[in-house]
XYZ file of C-alpha atoms in Angstrom:
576
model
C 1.987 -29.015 -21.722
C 4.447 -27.485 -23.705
C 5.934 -23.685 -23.852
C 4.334 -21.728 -26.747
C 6.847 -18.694 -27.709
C 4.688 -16.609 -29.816
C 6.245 -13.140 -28.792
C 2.795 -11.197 -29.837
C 3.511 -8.470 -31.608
C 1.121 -6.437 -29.065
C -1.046 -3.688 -29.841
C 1.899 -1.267 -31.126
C -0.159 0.255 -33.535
C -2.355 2.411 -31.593
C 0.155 3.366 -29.383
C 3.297 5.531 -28.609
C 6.451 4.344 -30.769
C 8.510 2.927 -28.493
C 11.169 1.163 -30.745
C 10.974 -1.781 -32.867
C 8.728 -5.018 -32.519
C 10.973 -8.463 -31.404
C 10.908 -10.634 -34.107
C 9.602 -13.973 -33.472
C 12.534 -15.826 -34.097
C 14.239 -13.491 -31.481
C 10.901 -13.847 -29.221
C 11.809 -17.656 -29.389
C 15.445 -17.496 -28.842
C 14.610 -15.728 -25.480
C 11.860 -18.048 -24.355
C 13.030 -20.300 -21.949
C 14.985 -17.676 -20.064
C 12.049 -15.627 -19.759
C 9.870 -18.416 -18.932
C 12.596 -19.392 -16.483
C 13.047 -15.973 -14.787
C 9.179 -16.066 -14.334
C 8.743 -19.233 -12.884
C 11.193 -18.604 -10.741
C 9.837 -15.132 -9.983
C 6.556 -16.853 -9.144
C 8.089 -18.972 -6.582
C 9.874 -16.084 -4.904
C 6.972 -14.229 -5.038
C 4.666 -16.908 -3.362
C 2.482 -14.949 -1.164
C 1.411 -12.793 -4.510
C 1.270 -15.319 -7.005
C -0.211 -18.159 -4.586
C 1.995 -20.984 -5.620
C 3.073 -23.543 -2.683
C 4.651 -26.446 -2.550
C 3.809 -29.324 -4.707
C 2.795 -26.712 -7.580
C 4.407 -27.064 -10.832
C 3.680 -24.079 -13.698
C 3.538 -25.289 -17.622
C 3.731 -22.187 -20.013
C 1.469 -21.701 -22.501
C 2.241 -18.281 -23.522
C 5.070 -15.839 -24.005
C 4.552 -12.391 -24.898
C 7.192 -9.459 -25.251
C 5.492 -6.280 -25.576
C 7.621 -3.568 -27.551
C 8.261 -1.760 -24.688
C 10.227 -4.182 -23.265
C 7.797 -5.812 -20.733
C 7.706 -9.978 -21.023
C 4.300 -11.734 -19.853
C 4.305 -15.423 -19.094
C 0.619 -16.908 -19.175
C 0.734 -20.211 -16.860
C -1.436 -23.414 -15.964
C -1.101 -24.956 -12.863
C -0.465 -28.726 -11.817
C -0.554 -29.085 -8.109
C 0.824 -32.990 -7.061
C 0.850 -34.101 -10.647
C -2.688 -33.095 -11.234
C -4.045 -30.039 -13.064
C -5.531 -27.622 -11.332
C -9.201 -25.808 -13.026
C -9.021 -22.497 -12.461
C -4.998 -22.523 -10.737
C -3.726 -20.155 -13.894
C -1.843 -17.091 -13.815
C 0.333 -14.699 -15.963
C 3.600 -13.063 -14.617
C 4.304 -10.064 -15.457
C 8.554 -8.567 -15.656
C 10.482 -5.596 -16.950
C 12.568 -5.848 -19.637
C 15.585 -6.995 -17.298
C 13.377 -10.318 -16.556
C 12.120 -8.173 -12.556
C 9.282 -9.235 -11.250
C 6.556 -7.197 -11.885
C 3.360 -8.436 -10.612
C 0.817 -11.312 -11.380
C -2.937 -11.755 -12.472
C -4.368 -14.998 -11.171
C -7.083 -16.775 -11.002
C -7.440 -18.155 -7.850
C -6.914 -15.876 -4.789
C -6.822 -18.933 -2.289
C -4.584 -21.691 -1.832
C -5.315 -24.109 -4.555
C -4.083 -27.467 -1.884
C -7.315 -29.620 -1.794
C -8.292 -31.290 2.182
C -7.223 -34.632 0.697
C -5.647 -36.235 -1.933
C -7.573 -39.747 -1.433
C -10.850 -40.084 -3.897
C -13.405 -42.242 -2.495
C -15.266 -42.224 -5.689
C -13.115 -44.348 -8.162
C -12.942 -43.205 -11.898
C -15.424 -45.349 -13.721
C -17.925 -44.667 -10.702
C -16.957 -40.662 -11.589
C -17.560 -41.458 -15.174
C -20.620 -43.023 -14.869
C -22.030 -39.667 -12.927
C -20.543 -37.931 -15.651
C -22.471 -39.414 -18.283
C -25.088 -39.303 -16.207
C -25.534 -36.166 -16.027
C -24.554 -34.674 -19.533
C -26.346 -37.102 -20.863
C -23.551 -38.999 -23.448
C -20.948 -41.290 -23.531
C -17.887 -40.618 -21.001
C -14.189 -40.805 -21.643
C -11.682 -42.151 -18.788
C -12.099 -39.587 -15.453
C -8.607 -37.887 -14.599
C -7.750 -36.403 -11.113
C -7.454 -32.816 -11.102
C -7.844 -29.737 -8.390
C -10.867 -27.750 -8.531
C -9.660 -25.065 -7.182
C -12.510 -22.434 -8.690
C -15.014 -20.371 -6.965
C -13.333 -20.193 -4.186
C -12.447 -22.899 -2.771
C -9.982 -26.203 -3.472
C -11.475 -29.599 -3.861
C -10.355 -33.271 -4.950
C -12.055 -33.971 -8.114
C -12.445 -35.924 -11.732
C -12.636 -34.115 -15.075
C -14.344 -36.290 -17.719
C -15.413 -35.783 -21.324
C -18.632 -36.710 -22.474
C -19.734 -37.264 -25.837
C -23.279 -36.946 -27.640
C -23.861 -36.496 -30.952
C -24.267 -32.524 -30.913
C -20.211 -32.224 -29.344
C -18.636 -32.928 -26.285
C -19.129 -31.585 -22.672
C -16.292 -31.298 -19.723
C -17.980 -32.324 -16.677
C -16.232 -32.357 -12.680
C -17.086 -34.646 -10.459
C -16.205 -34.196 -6.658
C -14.229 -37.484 -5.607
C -15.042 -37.255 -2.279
C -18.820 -36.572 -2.456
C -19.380 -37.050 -5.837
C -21.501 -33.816 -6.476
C -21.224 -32.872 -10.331
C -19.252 -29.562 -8.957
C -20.058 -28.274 -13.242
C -21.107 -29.607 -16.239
C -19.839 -27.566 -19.273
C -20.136 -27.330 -23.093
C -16.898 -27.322 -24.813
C -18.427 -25.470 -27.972
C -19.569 -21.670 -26.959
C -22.826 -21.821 -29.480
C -23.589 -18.451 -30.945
C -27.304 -18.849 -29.451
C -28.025 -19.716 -26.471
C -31.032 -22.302 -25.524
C -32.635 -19.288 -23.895
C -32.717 -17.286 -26.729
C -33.377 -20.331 -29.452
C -36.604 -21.024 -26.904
C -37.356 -17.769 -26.890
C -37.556 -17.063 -30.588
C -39.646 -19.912 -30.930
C -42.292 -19.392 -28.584
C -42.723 -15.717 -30.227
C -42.852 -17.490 -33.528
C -40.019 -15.793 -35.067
C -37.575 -16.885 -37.679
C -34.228 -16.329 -38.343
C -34.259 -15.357 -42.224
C -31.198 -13.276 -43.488
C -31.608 -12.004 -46.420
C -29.122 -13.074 -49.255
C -26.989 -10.967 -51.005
C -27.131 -9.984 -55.136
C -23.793 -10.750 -56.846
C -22.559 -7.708 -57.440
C -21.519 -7.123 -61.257
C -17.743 -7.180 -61.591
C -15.993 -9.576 -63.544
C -14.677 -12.619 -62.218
C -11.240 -13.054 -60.776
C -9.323 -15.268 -63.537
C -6.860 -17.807 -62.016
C -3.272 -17.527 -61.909
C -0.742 -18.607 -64.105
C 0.933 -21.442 -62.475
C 4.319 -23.250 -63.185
C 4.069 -25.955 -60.643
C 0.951 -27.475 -58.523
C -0.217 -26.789 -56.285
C -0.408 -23.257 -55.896
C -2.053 -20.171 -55.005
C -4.485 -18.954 -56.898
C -7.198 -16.058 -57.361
C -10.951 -17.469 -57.068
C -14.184 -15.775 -56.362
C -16.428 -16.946 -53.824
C -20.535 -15.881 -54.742
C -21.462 -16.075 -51.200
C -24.952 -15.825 -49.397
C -24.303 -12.747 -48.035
C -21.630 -10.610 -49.481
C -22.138 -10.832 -52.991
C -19.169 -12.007 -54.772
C -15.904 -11.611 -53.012
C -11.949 -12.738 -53.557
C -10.860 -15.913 -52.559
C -6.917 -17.254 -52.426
C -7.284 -20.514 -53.705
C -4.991 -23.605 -54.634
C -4.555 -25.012 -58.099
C -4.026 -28.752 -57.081
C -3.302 -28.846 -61.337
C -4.149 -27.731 -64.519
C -8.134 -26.682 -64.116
C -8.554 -28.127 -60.561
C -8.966 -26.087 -57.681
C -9.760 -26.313 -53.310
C -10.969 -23.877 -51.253
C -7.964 -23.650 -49.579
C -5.982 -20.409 -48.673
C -2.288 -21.091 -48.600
C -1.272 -17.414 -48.257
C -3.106 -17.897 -44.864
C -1.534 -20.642 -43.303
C -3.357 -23.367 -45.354
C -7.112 -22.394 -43.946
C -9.913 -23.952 -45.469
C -13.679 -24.374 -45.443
C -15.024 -27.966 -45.730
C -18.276 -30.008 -46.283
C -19.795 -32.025 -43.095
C -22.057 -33.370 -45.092
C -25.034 -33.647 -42.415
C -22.584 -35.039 -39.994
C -22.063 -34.012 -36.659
C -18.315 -34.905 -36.831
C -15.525 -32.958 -34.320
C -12.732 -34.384 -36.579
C -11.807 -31.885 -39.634
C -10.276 -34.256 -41.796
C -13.769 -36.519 -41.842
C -14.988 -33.510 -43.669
C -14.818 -33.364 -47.700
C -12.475 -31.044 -49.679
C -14.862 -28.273 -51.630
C -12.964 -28.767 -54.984
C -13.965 -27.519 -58.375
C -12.878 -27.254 -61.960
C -13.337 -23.949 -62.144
C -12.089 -21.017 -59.325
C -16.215 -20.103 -58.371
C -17.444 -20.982 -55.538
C -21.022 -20.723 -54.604
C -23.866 -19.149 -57.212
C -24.844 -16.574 -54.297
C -28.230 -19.216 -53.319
C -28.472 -22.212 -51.293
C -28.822 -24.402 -53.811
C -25.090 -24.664 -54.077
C -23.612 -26.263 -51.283
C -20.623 -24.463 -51.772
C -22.612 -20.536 -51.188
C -22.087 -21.339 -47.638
C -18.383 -22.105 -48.343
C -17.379 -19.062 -49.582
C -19.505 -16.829 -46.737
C -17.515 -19.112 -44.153
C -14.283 -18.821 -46.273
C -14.199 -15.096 -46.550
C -15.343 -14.747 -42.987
C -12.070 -16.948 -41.576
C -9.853 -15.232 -43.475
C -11.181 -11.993 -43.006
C -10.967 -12.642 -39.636
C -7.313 -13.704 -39.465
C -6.289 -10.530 -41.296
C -7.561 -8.416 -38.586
C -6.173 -9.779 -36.349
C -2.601 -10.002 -37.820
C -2.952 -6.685 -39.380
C -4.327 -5.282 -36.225
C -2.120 -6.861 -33.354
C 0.812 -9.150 -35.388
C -1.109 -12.430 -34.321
C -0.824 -14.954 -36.487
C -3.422 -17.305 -36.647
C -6.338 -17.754 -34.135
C -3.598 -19.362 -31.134
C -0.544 -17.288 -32.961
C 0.919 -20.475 -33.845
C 0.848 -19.715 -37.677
C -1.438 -22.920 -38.049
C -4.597 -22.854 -40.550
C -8.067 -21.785 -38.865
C -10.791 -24.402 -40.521
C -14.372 -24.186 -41.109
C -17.011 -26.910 -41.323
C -20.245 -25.972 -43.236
C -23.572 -28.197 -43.688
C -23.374 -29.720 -40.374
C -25.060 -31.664 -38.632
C -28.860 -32.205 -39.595
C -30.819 -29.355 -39.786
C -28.842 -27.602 -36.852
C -30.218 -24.033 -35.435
C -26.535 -22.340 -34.880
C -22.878 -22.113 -35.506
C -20.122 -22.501 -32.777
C -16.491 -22.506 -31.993
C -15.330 -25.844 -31.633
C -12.351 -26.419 -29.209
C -12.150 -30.180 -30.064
C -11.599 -29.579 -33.652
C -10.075 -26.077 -33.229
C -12.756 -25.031 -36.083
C -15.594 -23.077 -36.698
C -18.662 -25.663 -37.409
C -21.873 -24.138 -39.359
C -25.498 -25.664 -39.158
C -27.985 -25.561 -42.210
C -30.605 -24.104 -39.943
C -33.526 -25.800 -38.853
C -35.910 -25.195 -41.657
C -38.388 -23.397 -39.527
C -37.414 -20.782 -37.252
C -33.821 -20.670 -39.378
C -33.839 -20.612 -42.187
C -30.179 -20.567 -43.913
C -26.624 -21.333 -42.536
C -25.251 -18.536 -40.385
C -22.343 -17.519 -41.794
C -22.695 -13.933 -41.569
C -19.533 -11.549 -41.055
C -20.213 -11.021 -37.547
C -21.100 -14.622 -36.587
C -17.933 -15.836 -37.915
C -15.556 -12.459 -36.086
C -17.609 -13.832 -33.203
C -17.184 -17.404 -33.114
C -13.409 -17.173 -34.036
C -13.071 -14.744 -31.439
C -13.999 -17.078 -28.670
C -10.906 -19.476 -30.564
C -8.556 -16.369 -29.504
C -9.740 -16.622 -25.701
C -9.333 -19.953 -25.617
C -5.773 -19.830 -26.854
C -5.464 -17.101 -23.809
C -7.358 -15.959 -20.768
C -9.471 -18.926 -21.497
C -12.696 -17.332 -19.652
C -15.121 -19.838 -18.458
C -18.562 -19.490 -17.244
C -19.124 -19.736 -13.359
C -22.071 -22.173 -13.722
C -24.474 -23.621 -16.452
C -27.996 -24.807 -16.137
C -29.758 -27.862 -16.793
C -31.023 -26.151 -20.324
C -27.033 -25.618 -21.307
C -27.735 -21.824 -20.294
C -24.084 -20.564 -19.321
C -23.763 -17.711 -16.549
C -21.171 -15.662 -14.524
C -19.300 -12.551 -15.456
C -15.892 -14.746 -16.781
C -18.768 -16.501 -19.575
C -19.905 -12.935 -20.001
C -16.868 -10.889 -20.557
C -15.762 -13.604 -23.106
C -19.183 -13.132 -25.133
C -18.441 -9.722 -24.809
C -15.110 -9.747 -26.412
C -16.164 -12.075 -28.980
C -19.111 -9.037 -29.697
C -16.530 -6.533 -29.892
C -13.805 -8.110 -31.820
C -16.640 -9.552 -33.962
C -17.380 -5.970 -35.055
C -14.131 -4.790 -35.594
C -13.632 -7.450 -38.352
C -16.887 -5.971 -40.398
C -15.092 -2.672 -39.350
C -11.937 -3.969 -41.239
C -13.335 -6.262 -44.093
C -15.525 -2.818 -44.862
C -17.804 -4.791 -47.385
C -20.205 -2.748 -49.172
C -22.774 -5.300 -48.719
C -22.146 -5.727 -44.583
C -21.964 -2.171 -43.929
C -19.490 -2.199 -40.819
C -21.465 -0.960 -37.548
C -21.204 -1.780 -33.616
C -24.355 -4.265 -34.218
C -24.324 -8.002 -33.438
C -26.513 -10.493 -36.306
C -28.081 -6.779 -37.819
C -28.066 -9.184 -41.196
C -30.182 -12.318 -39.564
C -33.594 -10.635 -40.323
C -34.937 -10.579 -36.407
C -37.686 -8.451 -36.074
C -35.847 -6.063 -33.752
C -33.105 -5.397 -36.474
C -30.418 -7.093 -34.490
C -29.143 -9.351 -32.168
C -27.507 -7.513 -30.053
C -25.817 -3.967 -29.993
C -22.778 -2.341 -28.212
C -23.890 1.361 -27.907
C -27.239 0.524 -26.202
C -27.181 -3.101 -25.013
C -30.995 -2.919 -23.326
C -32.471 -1.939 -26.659
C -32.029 -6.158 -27.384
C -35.403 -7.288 -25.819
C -34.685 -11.363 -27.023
C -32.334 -11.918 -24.978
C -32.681 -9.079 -22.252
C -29.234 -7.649 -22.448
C -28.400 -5.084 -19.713
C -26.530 -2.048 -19.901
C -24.980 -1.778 -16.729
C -23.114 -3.607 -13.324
C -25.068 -4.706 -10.345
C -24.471 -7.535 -7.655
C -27.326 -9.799 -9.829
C -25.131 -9.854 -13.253
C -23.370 -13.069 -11.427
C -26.607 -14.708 -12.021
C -27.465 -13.235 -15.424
C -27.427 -15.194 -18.761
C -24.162 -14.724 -20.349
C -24.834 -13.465 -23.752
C -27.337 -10.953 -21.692
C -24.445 -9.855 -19.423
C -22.282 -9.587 -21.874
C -23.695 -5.895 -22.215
C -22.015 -4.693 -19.590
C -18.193 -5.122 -20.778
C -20.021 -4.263 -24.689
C -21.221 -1.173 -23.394
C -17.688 -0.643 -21.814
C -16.054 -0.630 -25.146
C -18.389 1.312 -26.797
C -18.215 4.414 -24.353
C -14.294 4.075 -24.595
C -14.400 3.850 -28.737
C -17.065 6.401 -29.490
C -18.453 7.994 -26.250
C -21.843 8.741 -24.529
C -24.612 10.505 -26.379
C -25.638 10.418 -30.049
C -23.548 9.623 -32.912
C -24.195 8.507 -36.227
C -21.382 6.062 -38.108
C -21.675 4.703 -41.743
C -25.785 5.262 -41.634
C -26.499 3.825 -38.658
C -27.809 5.988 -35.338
C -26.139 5.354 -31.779
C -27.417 6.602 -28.478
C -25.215 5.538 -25.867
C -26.385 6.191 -22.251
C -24.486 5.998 -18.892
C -25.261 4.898 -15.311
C -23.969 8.174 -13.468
C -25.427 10.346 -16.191
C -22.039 11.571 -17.005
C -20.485 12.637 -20.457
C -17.866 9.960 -21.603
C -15.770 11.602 -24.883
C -14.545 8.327 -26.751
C -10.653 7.982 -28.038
C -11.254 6.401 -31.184
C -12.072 3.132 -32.320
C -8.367 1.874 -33.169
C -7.064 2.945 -29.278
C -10.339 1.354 -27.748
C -9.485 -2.232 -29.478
C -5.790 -1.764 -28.643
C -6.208 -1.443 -25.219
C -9.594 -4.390 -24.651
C -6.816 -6.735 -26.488
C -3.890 -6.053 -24.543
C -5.804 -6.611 -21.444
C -6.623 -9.840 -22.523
C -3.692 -11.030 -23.707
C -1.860 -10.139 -20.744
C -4.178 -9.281 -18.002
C -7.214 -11.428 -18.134
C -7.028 -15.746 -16.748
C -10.014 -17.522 -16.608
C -11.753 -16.133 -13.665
C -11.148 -12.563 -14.590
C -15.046 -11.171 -13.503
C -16.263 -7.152 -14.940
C -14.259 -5.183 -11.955
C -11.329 -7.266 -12.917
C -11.233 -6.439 -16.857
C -11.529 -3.063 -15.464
C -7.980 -3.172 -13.742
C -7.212 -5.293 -16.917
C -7.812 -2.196 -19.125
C -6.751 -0.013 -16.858
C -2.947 -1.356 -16.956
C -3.589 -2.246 -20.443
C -4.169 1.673 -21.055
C -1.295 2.557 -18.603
C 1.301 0.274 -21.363
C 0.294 1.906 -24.208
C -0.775 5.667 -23.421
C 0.669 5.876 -19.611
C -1.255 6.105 -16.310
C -1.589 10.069 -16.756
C -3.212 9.724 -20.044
C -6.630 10.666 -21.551
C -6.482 7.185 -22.502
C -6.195 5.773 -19.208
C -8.631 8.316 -17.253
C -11.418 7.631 -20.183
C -11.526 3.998 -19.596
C -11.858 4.810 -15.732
C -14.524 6.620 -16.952
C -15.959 3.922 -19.753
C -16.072 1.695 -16.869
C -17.920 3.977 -13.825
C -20.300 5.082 -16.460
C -21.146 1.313 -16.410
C -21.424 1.245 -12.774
C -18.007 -0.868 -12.232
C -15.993 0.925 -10.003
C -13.231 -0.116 -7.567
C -15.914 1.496 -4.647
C -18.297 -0.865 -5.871
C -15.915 -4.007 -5.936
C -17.698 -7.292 -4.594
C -16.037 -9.185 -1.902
C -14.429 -12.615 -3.256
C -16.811 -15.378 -3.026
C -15.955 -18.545 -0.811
């Protein structure tokens, strides 16, 4: 594990001015002594923070706020071995003080014993078992999640739809979880769903819209950048950075963004980026706005990545999907006839299926599904939330799994918010383009309103057990009372009516303050356990950063969150 000094530049731009942004080169010059100072805090601070003897903390993130505050997100090895669910950010002042800590785990994360009585191949073997594939070598780890600490082996198994992680106790050997590494944009509730009410998934395609073309770029030297136009599915036709590999050649390739690019599986179900093939072309068009050109779906996924990267460094200063300044990467076609699209940790890319045929009908590479997906890249590369258990089906649950589809919902939106195409008018829907009888997928303002996958609007002690992309409403619905407010409200054409639990009036603060503050708190705030009444303290000291703890920021998302029913009254009791 290695220290990553990003220094995020924050979410500065919705707050007070409080003096200049670090640079990153300054953010890394200052790294190891504020990693230092932290994990040193951490140990001083033991009966906070939870660490013990035998622990050893690996950074994985440094963040320096403008304010002067310094963040240092941690994972956990406890006797050589990680530890699931063992990570934690320390928070200090500007003169390296300990602040405080989020973690994870609120217990001790020492297992009973340290002696397996399962060996590895007999772990991997239950592995494969029981997510059905082909298992990699088992490694010793603590599971020190829901509550408790346990001796176990994490093993990756492989099947030719992706990969799942899968812990084994190796003392009883009970499959303690058995989790898909790719967070699918549909879940196998939903997909079963739509098919049993014989509904398909249709979007319609987009007209190309009449301007001229964008002409290349005068080049002295190969490659370079160059203008294209991508005549997508479902934008019309858009700009696309492009590079000129030579005179009349071309790849859809952005190298003003890091080098991201959009590639052909070719009906494979490959996790390796470089088996797919280059979309090249002798002319700078991509697509013909149909799906009779492969590369249509290119250019929807293209403009979608990079739309989505210039939110986010536009918005918060993060630079690429970890803020690493590495490419983001898109597979389209892949897979046979596959019903979804999906995050994929193993390649670090977004992968896009052709649709089934039948109840899908075309790619989904729509705006939103792309915000979304990539979204899920950015809590990955941070509070990493996980769901607490998954079913037999691959159906994920737990509030962690929720909040995350939440998130991915929200920031999803806020990139059709910023791309502001004319042909995906921006809106707090989810999938409004994928033709579903109900007119979306799912919505922020009014989460119940989504009968497919029964989304709910509000806390109670059964959203532990609810579907996550159905308790994702809950956080949504959150965000949307903080951003716009209760009651009725109509934004580029489209009607909201946003209710609340305690029938109270919620006045929103604006979209741009809303976002600020939900992306602060994960950044900083949120680890991989963090449940609804958690991201509530989350945004609560996110608020308190930016706006201070006696602002109408801060008291409205106290009151965003009651009018949700999450309340610090109404706080469950840690589960053991």
């Amino acid at each position: 594990m290695t220290t990553a000094a990003t220094g995020l530049a924050g979410t500065a731009f919705a707050g007070p001015s409080t003096g200049a942004e670090r640079s990153s080169a300054s953010a890394t010059t200052n790294a190891t002594a504020v990693v230092e100072a932290a994990r040193t805090a951490a140990f001083a601070h033991a009966s906070a923070t939870g660490v013990s003897k035998g622990d050893e903390l690996h950074a994985q993130d440094v963040m320096i706020d403008p304010e002067g505050a310094r963040h240092v997100r941690f994972a956990r090895t406890h006797g050589g071995m990680p530890v699931l669910g063992g990570d934690l950010v320390v928070h200090l002042d500007h003169q390296l003080g300990y602040t405080g800590v989020t973690r994870a785990a609120g217990h001790t994360v020492e297992p009973a014993t340290t002696q397996a009585k399962l060996t590895a191949d007999q772990a991997a073997a239950k592995a494969a078992q029981a997510a059905k594939g082909d298992a990699g070598s088992a490694q010793l780890v603590v599971d020190a999640r829901d509550g408790s600490a346990a001796l176990a082996y994490q093993v990756t198994v492989t099947d030719e739809q992706g990969t799942n992680t899968v812990v084994v106790d190796a003392v009883t050997g009970k499959v303690r979880s058995n989790t898909p590494d790719s967070d699918e944009f549909l879940s196998p509730k939903l997909l079963a769903n739509l098919r049993k009410h014989g509904e398909t998934i249709d979007p319609a395609t987009g007209t190309a819209s009449p301007e001229a073309l964008l002409g290349s770029g005068a080049a002295a030297g190969f490659p370079s950048a160059a203008k294209g136009t991508g005549k997508t599915l479902f934008v019309g036709n858009v700009p696309l950075t492009t590079t000129q590999t030579s005179r009349g050649h071309y790849q859809l390739k952005d190298p003003s963004r890091y080098g991201t690019e959009t590639r052909d599986a070719k009906g494979k179900t490959t996790e390796k980026f470089s088996a797919g093939t280059a979309f090249t072309n002798t002319t700078d068009v991509w697509g013909n706005g149909a799906t009779s050109n492969r590369a249509s779906a290119a250019a929807d996924a293209q403009y979608g990545i990079t739309k989505t990267l210039d939110f986010y460094k536009s918005t918060f200063g993060r630079k690429g999907i970890a803020n690493n300044s590495k490419a983001a990467q898109g597979m389209v076609h892949w897979g046979n006839k596959v019903a979804n699209a999906f995050w994929d940790p193993t390649c670090n890319c977004m992968l896009y299926g052709d649709g089934d045929g039948q109840t899908f009908k075309k790619p989904l590479v729509v705006l939103d599904v792309t915000g979304h997906e990539l979204t899920h890249g950015v809590v990955d590369a941070t509070a990493k939330l996980e769901p607490t258990y998954v079913d037999s089906d691959g159906n994920q649950y737990g509030e962690p799994g929720a909040l995350n589809e939440s998130l991915a919902d929200v920031f999803g939106s806020n990139v059709e918010f910023y791309a502001n195409n004319p042909k995906d008018t921006p809106d707090y829907l989810i999938g409004e383009k994928l033709g579903l009888a109900q007119k979306f997928l799912r919505r922020l303002d009014h989460p119940s309103l989504d009968k497919l996958e029964g989304t709910i609007d509000y806390w109670s002690p059964d959203t532990y057990y609810t579907e996550v992309h159905a308790g994702s409403g809950v956080s949504s619905h959150a965000y949307y009372l903080l951003a716009e407010g209760s009651g009725k409200k109509t934004i580029n054409g489209v009607a909201y009516d946003s209710p609340t639990y305690d029938h109270s009036t919620v006045k929103g603060i604006g979209r741009a303050k809303a976002t600020a503050i939900f992306y602060r708190a994960l950044t900083r705030y949120m680890v991989s356990t963090t449940d609804f009444h958690d991201a509530r303290v989350a945004t609560l000291k996110a608020a308190s950063d930016l706006y201070g703890a006696n602002s109408t920021e801060y008291k409205t998302v106290d009151k965003a969150w009651a009018a949700v029913n999450v309340t610090a009254a109404n706080t469950p009791a840690p589960r053991h």
